CSV table of C-alpha atoms in Angstrom, one decimal:
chain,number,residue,atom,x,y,z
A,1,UNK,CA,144.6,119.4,35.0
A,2,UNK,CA,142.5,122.7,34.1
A,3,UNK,CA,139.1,122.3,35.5
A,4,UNK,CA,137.4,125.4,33.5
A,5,UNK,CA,139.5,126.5,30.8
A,6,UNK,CA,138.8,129.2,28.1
A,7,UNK,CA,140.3,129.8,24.6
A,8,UNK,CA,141.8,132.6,23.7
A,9,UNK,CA,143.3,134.1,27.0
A,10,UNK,CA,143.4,137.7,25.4
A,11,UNK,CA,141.6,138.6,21.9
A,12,UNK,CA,142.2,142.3,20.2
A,13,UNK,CA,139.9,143.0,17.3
A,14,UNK,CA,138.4,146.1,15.7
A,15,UNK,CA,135.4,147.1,16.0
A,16,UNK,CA,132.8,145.2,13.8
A,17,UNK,CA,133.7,142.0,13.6
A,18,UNK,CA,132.7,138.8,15.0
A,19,UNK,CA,134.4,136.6,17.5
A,20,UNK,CA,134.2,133.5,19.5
A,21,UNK,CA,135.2,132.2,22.9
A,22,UNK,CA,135.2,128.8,23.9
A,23,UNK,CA,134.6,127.7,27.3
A,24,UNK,CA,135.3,124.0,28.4
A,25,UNK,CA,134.9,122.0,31.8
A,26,UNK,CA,136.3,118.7,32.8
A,27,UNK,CA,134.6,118.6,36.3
A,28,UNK,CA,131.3,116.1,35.1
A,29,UNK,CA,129.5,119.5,35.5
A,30,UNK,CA,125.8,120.3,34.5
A,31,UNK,CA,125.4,124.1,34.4
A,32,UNK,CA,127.7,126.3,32.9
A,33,UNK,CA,128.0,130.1,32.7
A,34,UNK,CA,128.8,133.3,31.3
A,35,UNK,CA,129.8,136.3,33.1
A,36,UNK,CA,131.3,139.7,31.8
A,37,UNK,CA,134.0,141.7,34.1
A,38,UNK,CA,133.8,145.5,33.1
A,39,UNK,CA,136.2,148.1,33.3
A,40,UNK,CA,136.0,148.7,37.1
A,41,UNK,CA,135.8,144.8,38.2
A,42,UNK,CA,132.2,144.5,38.3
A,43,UNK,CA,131.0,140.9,37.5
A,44,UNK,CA,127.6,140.5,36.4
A,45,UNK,CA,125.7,137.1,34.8
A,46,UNK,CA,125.0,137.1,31.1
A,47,UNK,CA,123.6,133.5,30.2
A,48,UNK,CA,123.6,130.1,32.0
A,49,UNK,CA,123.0,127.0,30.4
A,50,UNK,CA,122.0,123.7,32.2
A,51,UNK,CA,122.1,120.2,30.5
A,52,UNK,CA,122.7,122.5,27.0
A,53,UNK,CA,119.3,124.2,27.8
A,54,UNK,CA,119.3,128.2,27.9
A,55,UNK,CA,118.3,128.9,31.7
A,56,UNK,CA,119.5,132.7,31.9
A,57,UNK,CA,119.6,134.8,29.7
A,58,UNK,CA,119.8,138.4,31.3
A,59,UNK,CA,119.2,141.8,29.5
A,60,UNK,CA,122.0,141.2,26.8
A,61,UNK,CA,122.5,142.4,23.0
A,62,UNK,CA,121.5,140.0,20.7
A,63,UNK,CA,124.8,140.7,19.0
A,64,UNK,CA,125.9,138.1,21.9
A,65,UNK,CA,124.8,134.3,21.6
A,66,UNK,CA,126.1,131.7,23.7
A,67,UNK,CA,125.7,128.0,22.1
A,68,UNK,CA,126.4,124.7,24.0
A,69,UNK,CA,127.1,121.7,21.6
A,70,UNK,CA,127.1,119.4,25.3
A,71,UNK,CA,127.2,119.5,29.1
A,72,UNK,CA,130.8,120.3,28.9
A,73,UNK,CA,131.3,123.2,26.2
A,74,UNK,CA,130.0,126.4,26.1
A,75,UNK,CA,130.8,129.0,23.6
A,76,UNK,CA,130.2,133.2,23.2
A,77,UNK,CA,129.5,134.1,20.0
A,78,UNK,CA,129.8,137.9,19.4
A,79,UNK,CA,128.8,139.7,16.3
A,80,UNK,CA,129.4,143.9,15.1
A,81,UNK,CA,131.8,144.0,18.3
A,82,UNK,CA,131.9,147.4,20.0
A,83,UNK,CA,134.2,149.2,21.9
A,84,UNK,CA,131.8,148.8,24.8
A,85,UNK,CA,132.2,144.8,25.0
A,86,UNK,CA,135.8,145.3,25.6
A,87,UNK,CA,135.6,143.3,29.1
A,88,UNK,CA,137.0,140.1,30.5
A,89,UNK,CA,134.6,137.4,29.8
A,90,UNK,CA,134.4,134.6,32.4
A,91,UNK,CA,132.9,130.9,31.8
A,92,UNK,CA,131.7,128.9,35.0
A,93,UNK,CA,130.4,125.7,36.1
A,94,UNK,CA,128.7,123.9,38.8
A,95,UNK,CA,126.3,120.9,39.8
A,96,UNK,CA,123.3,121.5,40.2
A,97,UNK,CA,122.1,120.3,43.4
A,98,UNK,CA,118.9,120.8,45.9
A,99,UNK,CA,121.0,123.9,47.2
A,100,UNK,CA,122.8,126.2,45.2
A,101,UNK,CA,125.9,125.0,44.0
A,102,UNK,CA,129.7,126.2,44.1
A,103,UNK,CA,130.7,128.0,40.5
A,104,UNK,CA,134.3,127.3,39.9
A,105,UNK,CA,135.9,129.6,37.2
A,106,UNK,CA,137.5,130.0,34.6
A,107,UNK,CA,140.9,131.8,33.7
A,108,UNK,CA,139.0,134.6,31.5
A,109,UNK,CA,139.1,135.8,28.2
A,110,UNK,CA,140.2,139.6,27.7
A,111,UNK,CA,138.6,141.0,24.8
A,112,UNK,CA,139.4,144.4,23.7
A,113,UNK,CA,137.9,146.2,20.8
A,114,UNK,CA,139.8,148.9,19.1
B,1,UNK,CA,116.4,141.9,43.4
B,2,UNK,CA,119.0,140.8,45.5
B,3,UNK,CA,122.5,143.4,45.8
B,4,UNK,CA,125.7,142.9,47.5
B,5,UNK,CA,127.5,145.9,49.2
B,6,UNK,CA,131.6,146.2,49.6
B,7,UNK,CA,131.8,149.5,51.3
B,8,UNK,CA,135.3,149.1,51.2
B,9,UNK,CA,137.0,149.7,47.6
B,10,UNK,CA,140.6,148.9,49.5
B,11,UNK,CA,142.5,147.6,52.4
B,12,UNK,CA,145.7,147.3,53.9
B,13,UNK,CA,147.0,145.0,56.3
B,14,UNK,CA,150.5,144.5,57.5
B,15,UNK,CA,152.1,140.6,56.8
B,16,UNK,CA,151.2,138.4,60.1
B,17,UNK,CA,148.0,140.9,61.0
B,18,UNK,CA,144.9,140.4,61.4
B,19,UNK,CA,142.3,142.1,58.5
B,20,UNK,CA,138.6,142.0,58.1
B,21,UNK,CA,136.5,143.0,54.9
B,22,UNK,CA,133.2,144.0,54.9
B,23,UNK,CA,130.3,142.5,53.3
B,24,UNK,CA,126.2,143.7,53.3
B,25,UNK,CA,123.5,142.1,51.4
B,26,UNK,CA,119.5,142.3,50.8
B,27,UNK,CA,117.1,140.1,49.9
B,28,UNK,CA,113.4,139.0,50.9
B,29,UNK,CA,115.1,135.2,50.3
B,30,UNK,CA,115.2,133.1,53.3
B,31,UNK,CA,117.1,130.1,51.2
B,32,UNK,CA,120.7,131.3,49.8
B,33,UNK,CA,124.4,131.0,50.4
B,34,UNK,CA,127.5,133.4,50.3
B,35,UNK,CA,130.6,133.0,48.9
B,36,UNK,CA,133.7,135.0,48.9
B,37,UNK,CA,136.0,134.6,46.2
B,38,UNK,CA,139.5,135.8,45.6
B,39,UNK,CA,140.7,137.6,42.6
B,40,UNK,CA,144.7,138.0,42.5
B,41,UNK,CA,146.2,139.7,39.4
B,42,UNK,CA,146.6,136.6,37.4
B,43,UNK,CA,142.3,137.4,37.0
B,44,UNK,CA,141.3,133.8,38.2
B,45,UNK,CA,138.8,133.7,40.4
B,46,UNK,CA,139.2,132.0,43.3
B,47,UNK,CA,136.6,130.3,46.0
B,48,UNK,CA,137.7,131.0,49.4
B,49,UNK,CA,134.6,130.1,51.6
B,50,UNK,CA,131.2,129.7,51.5
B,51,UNK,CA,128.7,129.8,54.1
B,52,UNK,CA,125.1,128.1,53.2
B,53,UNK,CA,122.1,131.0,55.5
B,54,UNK,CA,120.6,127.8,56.9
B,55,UNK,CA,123.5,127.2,59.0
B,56,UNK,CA,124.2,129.5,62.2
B,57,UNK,CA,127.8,128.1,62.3
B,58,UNK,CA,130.6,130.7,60.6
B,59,UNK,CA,131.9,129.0,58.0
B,60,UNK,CA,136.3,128.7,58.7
B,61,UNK,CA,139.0,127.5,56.1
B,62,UNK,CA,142.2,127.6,57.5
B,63,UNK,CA,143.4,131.3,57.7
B,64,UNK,CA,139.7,132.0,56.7
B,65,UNK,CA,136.9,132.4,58.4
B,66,UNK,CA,133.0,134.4,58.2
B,67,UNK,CA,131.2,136.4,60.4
B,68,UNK,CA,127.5,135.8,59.5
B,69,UNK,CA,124.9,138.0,60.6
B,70,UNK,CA,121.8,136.6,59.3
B,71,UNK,CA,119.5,139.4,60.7
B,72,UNK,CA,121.7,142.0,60.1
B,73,UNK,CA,122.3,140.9,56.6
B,74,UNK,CA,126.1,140.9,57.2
B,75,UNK,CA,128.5,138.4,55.6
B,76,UNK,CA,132.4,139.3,57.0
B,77,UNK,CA,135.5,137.8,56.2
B,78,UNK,CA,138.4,138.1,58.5
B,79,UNK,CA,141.6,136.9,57.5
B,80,UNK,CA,144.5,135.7,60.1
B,81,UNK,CA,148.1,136.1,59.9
B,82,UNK,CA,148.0,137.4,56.1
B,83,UNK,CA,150.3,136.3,53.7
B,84,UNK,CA,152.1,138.5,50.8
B,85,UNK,CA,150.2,136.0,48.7
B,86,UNK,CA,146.4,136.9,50.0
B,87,UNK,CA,146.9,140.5,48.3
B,88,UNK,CA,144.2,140.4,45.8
B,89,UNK,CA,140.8,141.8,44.6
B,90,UNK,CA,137.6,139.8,47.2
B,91,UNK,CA,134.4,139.5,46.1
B,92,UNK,CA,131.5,138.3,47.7
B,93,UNK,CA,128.4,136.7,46.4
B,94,UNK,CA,125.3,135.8,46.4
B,95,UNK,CA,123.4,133.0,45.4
B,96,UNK,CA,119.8,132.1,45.7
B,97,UNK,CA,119.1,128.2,46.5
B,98,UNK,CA,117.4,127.6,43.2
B,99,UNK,CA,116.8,124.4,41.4
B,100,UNK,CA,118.4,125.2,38.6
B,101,UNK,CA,120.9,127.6,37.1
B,102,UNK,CA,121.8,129.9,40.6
B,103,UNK,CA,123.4,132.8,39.2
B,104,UNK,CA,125.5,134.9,41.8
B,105,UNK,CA,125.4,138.4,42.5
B,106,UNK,CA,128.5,139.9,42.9
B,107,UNK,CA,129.9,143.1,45.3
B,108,UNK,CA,132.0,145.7,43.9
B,109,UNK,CA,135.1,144.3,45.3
B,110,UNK,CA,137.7,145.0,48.4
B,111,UNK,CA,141.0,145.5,46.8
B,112,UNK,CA,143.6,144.3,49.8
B,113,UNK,CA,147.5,145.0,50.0
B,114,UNK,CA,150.0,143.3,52.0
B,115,UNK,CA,152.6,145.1,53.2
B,116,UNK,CA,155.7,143.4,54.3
């Protein structure tokens, strides 16, 4: 059973339009996240949402709005795409706890934008 | 703001050998926990260990274990008798004990081969 999983694996578009990428989690989760994966591997946080409440939200486009319908969904909304968002896009989830909780991942989504 | 520090872009380790990758971070924080993840071609990412500051003990998991240097800002993972299948991209990570909504920092990444 998939823990995190993430719709579509890969996603080629041209430049302009608008996508989506859904993020699910069966672990009983509160706190889900968004990271982007650039070109050379580097992983860095875009939003987190806790309990469907925007928590983080770090210097991102506005072209780029993340939307949780409930604790266990969270979606990336992208809009104009440019060839600078081509990335992988990873979703995440964890409990929050007193301490800082475990994020478990997951597959990615590859965008790239032609 | 916190950073993490990989000073090692790759690695190479012979099956059955021993290998240790290299981790640095900074913060002010006295409250926070480090995590290495694993990141084979497949693009999952993988937890591997964690190891919360408040605890002097190195963290182990099986082949896996930490060498944590809380003074020194040092956060190690050494790897025994590697496996074809450990050949991946590591990351390690940060993340501050917050109440809500921890985000992790991430290092550039160790890229390790396994040579048979």
């Amino acid at each position: 059973d998939t823990a995190v999983s993430q719709t579509p694996k890969y996603l080629v578009t041209q430049m302009g339009n608008d996508k989506s990428i859904k993020c699910e989690q069966n672990l009983g989760h509160d706190t889900m996240y968004w990271y982007k994966q650039d070109s050379k591997k580097f992983l860095k946080i875009m939003f987190s949402y806790n309990n469907k409440e925007l928590i983080i939200n770090e210097t991102v486009p506005n072209r780029f709005s993340p939307k949780s319908p409930d604790k266990a969904h969270l979606n990336l909304h992208i809009n104009s795409l440019e060839l600078g968002d081509s990335a992988v896009y990873f979703c995440a989830s964890s409990q929050k706890r007193r301490y800082q909780e475990t994020q478990y991942f997951g597959p990615g989504t590859r965008l790239l934008v032609l | 703001a916190q950073t993490v520090t990989q000073s090692q872009p790759e690695m190479s380790v012979q099956e059955a050998e021993t290998v240790t990758l290299s981790c640095t971070y900074d913060t002010s924080e006295s409250d926070y926990y480090l995590f290495w993840y694993k990141q084979p071609p497949s693009r999952q990412m993988i937890l591997v260990i964690r190891q919360e500051a408040y605890k002097q003990q190195n963290a182990t998991e099986n082949r896996f274990s930490v060498n944590f240097q809380k003074a020194a800002k040092s956060f190690s993972l050494k790897i025994s008798d590697s496996q074809l299948g450990d050949a991946a991209m590591y990351f390690c990570a940060y993340g501050l004990g917050e109440t809500s909504g921890s985000r992790l920092t991430f290092g550039e990444g160790t890229q390790l081969t396994v040579n048979p």
